[in-house]
mmCIF file of C-alpha atoms in Angstrom:
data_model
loop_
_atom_site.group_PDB
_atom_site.id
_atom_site.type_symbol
_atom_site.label_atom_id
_atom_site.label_comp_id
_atom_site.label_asym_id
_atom_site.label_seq_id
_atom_site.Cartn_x
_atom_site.Cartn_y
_atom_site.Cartn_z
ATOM 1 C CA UNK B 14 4.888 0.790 -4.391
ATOM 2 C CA UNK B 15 4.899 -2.771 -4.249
ATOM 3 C CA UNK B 16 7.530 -4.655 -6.196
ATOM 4 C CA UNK B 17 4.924 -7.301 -8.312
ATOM 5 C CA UNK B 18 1.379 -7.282 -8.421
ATOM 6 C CA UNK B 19 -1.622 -9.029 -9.933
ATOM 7 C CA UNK B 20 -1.733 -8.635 -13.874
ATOM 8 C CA UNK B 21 -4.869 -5.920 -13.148
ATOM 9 C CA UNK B 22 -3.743 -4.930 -10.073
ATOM 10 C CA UNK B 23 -5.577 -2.698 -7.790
ATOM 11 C CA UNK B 24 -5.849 -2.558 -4.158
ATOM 12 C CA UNK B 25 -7.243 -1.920 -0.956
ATOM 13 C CA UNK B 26 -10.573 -0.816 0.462
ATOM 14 C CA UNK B 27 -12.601 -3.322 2.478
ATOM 15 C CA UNK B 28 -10.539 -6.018 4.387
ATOM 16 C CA UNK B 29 -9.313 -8.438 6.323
ATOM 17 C CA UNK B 30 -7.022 -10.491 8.624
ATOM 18 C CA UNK B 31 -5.151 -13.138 7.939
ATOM 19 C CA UNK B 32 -3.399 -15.802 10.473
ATOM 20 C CA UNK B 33 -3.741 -19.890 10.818
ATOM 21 C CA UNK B 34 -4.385 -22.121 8.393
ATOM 22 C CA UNK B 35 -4.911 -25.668 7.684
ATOM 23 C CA UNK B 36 -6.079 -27.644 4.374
ATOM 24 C CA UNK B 37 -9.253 -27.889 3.572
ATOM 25 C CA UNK B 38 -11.919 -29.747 1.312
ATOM 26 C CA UNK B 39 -14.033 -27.840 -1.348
ATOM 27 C CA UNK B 40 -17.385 -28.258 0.487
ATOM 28 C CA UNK B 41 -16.124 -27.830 4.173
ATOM 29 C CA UNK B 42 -17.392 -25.403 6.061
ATOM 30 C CA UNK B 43 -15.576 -22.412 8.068
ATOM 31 C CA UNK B 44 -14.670 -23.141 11.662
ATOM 32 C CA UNK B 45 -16.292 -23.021 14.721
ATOM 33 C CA UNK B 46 -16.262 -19.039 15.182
ATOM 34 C CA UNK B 47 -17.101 -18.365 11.385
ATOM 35 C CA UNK B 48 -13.161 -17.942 10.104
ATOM 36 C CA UNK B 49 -12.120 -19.050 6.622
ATOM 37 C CA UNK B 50 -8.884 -20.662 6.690
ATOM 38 C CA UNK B 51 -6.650 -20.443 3.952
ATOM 39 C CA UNK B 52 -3.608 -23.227 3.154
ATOM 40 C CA UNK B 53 -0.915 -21.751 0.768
ATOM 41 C CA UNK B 54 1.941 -23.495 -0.714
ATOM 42 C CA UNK B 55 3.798 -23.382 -3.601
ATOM 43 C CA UNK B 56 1.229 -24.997 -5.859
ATOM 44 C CA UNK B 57 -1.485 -25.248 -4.402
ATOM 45 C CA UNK B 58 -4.380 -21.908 -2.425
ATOM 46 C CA UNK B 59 -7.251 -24.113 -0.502
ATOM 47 C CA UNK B 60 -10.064 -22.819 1.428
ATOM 48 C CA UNK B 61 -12.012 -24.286 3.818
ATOM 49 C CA UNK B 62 -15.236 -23.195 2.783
ATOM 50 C CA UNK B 63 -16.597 -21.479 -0.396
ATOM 51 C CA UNK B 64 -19.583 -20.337 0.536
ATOM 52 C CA UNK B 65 -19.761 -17.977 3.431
ATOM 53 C CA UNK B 66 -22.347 -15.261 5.286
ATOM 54 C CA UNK B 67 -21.657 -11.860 4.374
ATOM 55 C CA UNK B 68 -20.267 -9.010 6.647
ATOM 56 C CA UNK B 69 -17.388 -9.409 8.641
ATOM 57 C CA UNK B 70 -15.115 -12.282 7.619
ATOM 58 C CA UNK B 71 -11.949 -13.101 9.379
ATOM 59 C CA UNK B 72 -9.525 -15.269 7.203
ATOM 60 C CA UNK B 73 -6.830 -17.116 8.379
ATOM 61 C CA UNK B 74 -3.433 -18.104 6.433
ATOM 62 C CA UNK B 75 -1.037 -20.075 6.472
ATOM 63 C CA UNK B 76 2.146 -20.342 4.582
ATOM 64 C CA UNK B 77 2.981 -24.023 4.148
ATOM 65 C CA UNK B 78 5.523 -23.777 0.976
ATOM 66 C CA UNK B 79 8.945 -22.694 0.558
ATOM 67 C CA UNK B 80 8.158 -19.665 -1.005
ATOM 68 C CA UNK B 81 6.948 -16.127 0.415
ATOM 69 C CA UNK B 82 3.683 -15.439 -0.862
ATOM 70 C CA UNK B 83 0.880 -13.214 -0.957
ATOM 71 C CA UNK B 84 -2.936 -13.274 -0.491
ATOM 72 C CA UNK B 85 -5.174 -11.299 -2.598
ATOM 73 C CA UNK B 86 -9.290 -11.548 -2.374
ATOM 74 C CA UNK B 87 -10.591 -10.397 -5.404
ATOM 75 C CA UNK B 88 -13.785 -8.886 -6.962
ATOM 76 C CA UNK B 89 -14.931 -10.472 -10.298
ATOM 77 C CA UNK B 90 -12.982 -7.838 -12.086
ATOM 78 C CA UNK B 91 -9.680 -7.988 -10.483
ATOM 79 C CA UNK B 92 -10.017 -5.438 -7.924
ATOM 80 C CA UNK B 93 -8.363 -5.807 -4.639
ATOM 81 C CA UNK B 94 -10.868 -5.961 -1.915
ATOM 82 C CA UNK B 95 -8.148 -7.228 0.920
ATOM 83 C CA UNK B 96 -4.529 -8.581 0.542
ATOM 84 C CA UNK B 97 -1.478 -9.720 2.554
ATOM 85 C CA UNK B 98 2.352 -9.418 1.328
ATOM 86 C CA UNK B 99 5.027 -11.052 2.485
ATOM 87 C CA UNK B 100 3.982 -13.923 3.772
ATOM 88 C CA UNK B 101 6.706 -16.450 4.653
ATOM 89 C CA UNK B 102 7.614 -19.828 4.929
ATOM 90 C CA UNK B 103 6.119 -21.304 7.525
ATOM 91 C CA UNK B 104 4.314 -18.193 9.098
ATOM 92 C CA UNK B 105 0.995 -17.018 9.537
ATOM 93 C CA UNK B 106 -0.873 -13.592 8.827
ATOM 94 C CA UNK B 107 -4.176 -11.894 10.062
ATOM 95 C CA UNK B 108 -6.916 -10.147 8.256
ATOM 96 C CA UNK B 109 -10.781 -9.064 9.117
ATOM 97 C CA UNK B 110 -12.965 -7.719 6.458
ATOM 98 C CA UNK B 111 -16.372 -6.437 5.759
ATOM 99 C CA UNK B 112 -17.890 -8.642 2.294
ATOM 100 C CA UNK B 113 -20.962 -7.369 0.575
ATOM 101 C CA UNK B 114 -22.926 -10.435 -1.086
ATOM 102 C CA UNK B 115 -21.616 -11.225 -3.882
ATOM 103 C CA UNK B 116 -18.927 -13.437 -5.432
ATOM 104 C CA UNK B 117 -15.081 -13.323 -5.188
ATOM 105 C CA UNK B 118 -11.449 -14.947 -6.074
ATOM 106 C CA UNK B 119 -9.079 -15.602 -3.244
ATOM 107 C CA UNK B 120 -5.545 -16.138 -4.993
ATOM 108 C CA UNK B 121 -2.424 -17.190 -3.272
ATOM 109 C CA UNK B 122 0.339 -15.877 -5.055
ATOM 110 C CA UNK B 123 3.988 -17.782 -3.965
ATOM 111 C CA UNK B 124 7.176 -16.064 -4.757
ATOM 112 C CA UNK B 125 4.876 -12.836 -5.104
ATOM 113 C CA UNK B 126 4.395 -13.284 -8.912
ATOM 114 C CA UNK B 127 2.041 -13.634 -11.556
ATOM 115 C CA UNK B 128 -1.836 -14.238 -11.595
ATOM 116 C CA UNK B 129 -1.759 -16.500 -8.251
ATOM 117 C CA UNK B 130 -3.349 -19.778 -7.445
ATOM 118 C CA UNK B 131 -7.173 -19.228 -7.562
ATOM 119 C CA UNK B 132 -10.450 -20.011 -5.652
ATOM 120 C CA UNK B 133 -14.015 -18.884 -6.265
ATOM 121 C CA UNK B 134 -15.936 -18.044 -2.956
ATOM 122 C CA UNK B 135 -19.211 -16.633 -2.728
ATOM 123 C CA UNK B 136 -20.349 -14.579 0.138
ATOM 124 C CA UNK B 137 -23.891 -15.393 0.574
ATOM 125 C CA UNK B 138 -26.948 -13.530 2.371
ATOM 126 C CA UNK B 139 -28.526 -10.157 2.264
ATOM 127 C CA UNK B 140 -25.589 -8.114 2.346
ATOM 128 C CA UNK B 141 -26.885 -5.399 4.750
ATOM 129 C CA UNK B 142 -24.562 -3.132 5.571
ATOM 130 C CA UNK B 143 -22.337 -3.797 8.469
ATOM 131 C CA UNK B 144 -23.924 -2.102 11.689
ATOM 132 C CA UNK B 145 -21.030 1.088 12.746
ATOM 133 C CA UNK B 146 -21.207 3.226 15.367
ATOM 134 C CA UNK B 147 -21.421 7.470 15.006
ATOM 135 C CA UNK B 148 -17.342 7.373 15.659
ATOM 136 C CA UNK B 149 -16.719 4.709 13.087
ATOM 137 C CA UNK B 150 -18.925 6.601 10.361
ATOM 138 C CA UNK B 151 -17.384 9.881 10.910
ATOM 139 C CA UNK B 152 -13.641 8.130 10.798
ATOM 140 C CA UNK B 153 -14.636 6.839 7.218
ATOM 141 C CA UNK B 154 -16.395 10.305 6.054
ATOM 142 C CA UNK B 155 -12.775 12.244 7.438
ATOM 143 C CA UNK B 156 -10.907 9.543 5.897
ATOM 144 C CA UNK B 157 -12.499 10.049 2.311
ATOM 145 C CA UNK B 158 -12.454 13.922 2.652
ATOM 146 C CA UNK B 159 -8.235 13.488 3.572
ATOM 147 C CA UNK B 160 -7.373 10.823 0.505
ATOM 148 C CA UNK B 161 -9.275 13.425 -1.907
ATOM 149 C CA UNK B 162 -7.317 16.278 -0.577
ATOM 150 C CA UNK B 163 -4.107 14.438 -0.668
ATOM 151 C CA UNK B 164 -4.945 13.973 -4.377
ATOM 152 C CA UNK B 165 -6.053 17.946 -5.148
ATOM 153 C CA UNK B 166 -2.560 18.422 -3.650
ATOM 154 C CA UNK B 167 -0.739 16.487 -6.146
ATOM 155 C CA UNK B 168 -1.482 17.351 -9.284
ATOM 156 C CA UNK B 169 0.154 20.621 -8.600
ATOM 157 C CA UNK B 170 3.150 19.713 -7.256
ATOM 158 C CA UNK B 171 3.867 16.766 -10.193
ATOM 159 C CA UNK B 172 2.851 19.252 -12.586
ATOM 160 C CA UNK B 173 5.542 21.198 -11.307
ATOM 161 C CA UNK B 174 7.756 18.116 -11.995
ATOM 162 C CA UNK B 175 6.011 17.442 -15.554
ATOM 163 C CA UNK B 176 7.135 21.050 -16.449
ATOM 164 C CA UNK B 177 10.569 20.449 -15.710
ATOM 165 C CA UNK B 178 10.953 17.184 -17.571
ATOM 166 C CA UNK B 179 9.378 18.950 -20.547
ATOM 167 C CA UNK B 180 11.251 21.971 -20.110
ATOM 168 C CA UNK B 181 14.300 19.948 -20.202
ATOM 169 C CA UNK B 182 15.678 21.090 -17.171
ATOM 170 C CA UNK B 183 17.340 18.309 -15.409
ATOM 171 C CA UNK B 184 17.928 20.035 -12.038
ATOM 172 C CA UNK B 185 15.171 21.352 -11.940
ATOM 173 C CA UNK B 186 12.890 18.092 -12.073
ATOM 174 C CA UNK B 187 15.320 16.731 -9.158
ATOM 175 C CA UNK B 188 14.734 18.934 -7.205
ATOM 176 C CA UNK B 189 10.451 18.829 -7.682
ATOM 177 C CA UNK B 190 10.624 15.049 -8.163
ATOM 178 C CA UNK B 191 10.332 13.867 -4.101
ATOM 179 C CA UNK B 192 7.581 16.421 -3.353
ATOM 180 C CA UNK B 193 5.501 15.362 -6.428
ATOM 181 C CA UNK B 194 5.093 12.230 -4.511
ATOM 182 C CA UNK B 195 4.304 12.399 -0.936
ATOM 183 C CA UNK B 196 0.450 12.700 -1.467
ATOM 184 C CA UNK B 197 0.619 9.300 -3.115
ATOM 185 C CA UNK B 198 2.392 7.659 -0.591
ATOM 186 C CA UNK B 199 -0.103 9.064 2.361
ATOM 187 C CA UNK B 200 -3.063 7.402 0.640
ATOM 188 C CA UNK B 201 -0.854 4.407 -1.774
ATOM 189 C CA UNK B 202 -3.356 1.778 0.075
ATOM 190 C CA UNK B 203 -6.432 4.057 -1.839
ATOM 191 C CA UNK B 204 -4.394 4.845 -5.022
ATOM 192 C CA UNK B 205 -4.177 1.246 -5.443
ATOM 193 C CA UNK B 206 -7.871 0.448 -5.723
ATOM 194 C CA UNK B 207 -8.251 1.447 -9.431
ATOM 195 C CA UNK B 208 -7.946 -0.551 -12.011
ATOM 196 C CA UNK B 209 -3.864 -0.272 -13.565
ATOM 197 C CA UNK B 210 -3.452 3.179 -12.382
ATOM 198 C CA UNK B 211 -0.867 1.909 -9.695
ATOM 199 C CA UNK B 212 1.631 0.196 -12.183
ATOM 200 C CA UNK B 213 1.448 3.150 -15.062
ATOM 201 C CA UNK B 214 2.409 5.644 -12.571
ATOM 202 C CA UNK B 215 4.631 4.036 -9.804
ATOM 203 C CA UNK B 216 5.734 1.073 -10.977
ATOM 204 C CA UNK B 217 9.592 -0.281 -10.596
ATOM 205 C CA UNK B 218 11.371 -1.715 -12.984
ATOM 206 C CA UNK B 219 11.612 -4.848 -10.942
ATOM 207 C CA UNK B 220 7.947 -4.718 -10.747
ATOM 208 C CA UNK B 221 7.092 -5.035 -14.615
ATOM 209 C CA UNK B 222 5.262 -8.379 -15.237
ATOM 210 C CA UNK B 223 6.894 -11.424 -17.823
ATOM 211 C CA UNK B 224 7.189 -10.142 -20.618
ATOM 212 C CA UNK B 225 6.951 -6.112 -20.534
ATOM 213 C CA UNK B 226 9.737 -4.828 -22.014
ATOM 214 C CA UNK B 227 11.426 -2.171 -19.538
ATOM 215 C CA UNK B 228 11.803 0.573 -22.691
ATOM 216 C CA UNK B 229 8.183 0.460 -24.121
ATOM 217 C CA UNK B 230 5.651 -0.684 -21.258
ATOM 218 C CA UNK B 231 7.266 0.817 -18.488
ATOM 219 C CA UNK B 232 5.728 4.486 -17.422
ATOM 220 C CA UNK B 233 5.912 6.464 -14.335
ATOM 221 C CA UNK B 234 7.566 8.193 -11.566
ATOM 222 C CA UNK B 235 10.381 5.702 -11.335
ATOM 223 C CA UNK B 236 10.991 5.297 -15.341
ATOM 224 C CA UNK B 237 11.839 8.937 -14.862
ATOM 225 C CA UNK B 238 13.572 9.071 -11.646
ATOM 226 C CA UNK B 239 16.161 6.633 -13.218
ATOM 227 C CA UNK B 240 16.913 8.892 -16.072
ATOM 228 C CA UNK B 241 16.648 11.999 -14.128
ATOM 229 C CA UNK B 242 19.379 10.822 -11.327
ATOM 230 C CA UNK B 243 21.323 7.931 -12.847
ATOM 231 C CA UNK B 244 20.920 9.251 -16.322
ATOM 232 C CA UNK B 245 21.385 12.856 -15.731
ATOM 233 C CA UNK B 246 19.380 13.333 -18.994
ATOM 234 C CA UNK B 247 15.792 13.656 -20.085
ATOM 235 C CA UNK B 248 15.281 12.355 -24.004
ATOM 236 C CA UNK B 249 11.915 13.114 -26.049
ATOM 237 C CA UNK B 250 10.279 10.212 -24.590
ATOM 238 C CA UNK B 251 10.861 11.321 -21.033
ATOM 239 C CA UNK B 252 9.022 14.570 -22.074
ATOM 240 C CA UNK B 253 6.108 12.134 -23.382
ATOM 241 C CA UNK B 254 6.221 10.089 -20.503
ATOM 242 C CA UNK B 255 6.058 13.250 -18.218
ATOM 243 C CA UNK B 256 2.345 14.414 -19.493
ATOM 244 C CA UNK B 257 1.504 10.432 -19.436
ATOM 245 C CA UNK B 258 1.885 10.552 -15.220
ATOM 246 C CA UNK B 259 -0.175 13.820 -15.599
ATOM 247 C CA UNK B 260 -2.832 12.020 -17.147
ATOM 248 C CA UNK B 261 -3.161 9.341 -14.830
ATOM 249 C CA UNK B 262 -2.849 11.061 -12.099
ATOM 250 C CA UNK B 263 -5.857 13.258 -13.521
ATOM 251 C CA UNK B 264 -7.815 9.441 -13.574
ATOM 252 C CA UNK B 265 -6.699 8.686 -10.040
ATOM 253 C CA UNK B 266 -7.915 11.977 -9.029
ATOM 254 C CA UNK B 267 -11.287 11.594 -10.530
ATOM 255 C CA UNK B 268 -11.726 8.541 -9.156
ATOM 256 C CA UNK B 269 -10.507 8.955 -5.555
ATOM 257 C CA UNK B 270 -13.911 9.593 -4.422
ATOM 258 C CA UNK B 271 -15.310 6.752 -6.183
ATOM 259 C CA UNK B 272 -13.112 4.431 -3.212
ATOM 260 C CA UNK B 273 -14.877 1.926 -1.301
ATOM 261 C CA UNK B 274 -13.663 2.846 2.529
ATOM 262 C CA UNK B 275 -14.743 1.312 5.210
ATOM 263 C CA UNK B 276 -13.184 1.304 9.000
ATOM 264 C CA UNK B 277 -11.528 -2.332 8.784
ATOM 265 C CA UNK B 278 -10.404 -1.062 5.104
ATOM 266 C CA UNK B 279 -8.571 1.998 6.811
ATOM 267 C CA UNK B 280 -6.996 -0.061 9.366
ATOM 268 C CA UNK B 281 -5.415 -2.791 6.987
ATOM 269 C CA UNK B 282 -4.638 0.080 4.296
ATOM 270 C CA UNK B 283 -2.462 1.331 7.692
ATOM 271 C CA UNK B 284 -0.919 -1.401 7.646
ATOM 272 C CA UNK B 285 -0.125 -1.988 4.161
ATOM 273 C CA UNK B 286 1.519 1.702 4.401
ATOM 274 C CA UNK B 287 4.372 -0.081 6.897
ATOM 275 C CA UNK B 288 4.626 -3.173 4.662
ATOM 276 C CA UNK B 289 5.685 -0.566 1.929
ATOM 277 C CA UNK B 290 7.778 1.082 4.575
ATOM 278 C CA UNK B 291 9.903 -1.970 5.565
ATOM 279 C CA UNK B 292 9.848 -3.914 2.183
ATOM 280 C CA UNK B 293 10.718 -0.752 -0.297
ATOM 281 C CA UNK B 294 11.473 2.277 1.802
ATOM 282 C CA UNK B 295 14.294 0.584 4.914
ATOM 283 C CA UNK B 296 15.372 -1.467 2.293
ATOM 284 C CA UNK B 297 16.392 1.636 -0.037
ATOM 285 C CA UNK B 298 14.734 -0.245 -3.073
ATOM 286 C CA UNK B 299 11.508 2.086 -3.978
ATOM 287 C CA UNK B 300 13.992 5.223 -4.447
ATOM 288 C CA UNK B 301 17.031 3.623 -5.627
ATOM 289 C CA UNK B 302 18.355 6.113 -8.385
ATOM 290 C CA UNK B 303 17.031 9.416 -6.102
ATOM 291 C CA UNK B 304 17.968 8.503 -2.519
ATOM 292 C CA UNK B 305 14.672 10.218 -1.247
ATOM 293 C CA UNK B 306 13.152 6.681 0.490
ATOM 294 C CA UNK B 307 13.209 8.846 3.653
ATOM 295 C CA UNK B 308 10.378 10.829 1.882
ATOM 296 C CA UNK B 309 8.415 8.526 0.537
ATOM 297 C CA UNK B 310 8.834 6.650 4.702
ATOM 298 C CA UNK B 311 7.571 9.614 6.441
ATOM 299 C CA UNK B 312 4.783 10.450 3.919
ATOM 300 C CA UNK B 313 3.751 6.728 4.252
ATOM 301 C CA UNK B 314 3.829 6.604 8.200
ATOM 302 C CA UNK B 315 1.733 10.085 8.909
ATOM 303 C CA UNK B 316 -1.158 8.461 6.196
ATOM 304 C CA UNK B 317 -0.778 5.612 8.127
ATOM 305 C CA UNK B 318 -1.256 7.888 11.206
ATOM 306 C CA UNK B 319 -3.645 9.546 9.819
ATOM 307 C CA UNK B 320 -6.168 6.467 9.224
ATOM 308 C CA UNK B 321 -5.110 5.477 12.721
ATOM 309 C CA UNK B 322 -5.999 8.930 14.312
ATOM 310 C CA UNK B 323 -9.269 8.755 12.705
ATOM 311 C CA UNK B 324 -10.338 5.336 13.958
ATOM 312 C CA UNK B 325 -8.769 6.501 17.671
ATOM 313 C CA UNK B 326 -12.465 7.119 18.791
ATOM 314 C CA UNK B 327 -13.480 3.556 17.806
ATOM 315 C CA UNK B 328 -10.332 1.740 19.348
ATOM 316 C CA UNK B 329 -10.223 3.696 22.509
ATOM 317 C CA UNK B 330 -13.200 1.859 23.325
ATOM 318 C CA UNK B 331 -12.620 -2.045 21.845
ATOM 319 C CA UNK B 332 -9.094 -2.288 22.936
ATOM 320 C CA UNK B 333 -7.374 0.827 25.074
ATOM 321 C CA UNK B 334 -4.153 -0.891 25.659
ATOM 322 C CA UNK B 335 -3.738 -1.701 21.813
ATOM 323 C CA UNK B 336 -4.521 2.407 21.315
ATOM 324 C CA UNK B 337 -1.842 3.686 24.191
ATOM 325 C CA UNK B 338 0.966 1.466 22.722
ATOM 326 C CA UNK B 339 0.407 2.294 19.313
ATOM 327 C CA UNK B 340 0.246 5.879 20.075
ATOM 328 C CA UNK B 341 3.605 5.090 21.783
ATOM 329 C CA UNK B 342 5.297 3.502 18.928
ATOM 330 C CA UNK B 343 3.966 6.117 16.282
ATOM 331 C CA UNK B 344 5.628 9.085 18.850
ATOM 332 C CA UNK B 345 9.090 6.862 18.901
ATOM 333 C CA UNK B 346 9.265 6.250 14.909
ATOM 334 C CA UNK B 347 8.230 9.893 14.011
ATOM 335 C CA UNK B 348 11.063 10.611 16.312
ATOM 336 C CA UNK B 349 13.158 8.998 14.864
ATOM 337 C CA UNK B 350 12.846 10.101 11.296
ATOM 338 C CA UNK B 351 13.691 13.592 12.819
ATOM 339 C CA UNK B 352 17.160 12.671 13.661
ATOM 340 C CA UNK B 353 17.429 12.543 9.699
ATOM 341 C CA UNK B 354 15.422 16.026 8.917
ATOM 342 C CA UNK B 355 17.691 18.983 8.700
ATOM 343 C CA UNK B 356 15.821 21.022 8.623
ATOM 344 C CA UNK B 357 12.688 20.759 10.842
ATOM 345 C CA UNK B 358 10.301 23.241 8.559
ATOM 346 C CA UNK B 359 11.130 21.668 5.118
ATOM 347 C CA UNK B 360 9.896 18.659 4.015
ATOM 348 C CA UNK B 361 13.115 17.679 3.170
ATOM 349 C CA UNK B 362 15.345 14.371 4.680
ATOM 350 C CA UNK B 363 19.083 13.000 4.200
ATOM 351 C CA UNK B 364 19.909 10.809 1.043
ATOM 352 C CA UNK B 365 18.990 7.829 2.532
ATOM 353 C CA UNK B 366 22.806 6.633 0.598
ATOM 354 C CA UNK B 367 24.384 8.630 3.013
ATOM 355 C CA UNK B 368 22.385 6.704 5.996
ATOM 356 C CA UNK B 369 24.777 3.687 7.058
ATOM 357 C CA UNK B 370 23.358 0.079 8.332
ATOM 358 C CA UNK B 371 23.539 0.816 11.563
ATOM 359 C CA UNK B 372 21.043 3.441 11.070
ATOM 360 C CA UNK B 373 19.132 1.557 8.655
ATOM 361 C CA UNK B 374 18.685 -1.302 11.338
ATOM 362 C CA UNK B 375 17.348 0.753 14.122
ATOM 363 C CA UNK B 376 14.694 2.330 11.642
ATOM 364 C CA UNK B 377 13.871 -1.209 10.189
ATOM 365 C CA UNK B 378 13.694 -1.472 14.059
ATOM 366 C CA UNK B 379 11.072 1.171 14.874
ATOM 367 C CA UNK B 380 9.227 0.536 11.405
ATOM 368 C CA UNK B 381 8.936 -3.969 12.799
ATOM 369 C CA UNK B 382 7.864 -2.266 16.543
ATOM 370 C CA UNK B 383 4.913 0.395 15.275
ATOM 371 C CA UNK B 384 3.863 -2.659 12.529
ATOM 372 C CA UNK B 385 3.091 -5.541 15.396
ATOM 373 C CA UNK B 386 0.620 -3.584 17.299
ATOM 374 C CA UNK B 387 -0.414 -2.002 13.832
ATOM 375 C CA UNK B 388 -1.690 -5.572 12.557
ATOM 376 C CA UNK B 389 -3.953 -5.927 15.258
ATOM 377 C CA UNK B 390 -5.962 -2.004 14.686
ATOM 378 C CA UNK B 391 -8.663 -4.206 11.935
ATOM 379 C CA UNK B 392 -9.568 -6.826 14.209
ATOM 380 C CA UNK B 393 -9.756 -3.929 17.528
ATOM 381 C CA UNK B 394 -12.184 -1.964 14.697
ATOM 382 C CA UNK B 395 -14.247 -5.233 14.088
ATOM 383 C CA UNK B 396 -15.285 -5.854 17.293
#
């Protein structure tokens, strides 16, 4: 889970790279090859042209403030057709995504908080549907069949949780707490997509927005987590907030086959998984009162995998050398997280506390090497 989002957050399912960027005038057009550039800075989120053809739209951005920022384009309603996080100073970030007709908000969001700074765009034409090939269409139809039975899978295992926060029984809810989660953190990219479902379940405290007051609006895995292993407790309201997560996990169940996938929307989503790998998971920040990070890590790499495995058929074709080394870095960093599995037919990994920075540096290692070749699986789908 991301530490701050937009106010109605929601993420994922179309998409995009991001990359260069320059300023731009209201009226100018895109460049030469049809890519929107986008110049961030701390004040200011300028496009080069809003008005654009519909289909495949490559966007390119650049970070020109002092702040790290984030890129979000928008539906109407706040969904999250495509983002970026973690865009820094000075760099620049890729996206490629497939646009209906329609209008949309790009919103540059420095030091990763609030609203963002806002454009309207309009993508303009017929909107046919992107042309796909057979391998392409069956990677999306897998993909939607795996997110919905990633989602059938939870409910059991957090009610298993819910039942032991209700029951009281403080051990008990340790011990179900990690494996209530890993089906979120295959598909998070998905889970994202609808509407505030994201913040009430697996929100940080960190992540609360100006003004939310830590004992009333926040809800969720992690509101329990912190009473559960830094508390050692669980008070009425943890038993109340215990059949709220069932409840909206019951909505993000529902809705799970409601997602918009498409290929380039599986391959950024991917990559998003590794962005919540290295900024939550390496870091130790997403599990902070548990330890489990090195759960929520490998549950986020293999649905990253996944989506990767299913759009194999499509990149083995566009771009063979991008498919042998990325098979080559997924091999090394699944490897790796077995050096911290005990036991090898449990689900089950060290307290990441107990993992020293030495270790912590060669996983942030293998997480940077599987997530440079990883950035470039949308555009290797586009073509």
């Amino acid at each position: 889970m991301r530490p701050v989002r937009l106010t109605v957050a929601t993420a994922a399912a179309v998409v995009a790279a991001l990359t260069a960027v320059t300023g731009c005038s209201e009226k100018s057009d895109a460049s030469g090859d049809g890519t929107i550039k986008v110049a961030a800075s701390d004040s200011s989120c300028e496009v080069s042209a809003k008005e654009f053809p519909a289909g495949k739209v490559a966007f390119e951005v650049e970070n020109k403030g002092s702040k790290v920022t984030e890129l979000y384009i928008l539906f109407p309603d706040d969904r999250i057709v495509a983002e970026r996080e973690n865009i820094g100073p000075g760099t620049k970030a890729t996206i490629t995504a497939e646009l209906k007709a329609g209008d949309y908000e790009i919103a540059c969001k420095p030091g990763m908080k609030g609203d963002g700074i806002r454009q309207s765009v309009k993508a303009t034409g017929s909107g046919a549907a992107v042309k796909r090939s057979p391998e392409a269409d069956a990677a999306v139809a897998a993909y939607r069949k795996y997110v919905q039975e990633q989602a059938d899978e939870t409910i059991p295992k957090a009610q298993v949780f819910a039942d032991a926060v209700k029951a009281g029984d403080v051990e008990a809810a340790k011990k179900a707490y990690a494996p209530s989660r890993i089906g979120w953190e295959r598909t998070e990219p998905v889970a994202e997509s609808f509407g505030d479902i994201d913040p009430k379940v697996d929100v940080r405290e960190d992540g609360l927005e100006a003004g939310q007051d830590p004992e009333k609006d926040w809800t969720g895995w992690h509101k329990l987590e912190k009473s559960l292993f830094e508390g050692n407790k669980i008070d009425d309201n943890d038993k109340k907030l215990a059949e709220t997560l069932m409840a909206d996990l019951a909505v993000w169940r529902k809705k799970v086959g409601e997602a918009e996938i498409t290929p380039t929307s599986m391959a950024n989503g991917a990559k998003e998984l590794l962005d919540e790998v290295a900024t939550g998971k390496v870091t130790g920040e997403e599990e902070r009162y548990s330890h489990t990070d090195l759960v929520d890590f490998k549950a986020n790499v293999e649905g990253a995998e996944k989506a990767y495995e299913l759009l194999k058929p499509v990149t083995s074709k566009t771009d063979p050398a991008l498919t042998a080394e990325l098979d080559k870095q997924f091999a090394a960093l699944n490897n790796l997280l077995e050096k911290y599995r005990p036991n090898k037919a449990a689900y089950e990994f060290v307290s990441y506390d107990k993992v020293g920075e030495a270790e912590r540096k060669e996983l942030s290692d293998g997480v940077n090497a599987l997530a440079e070749p990883l950035s470039k699986l949308a555009a290797a789908v586009a073509k």
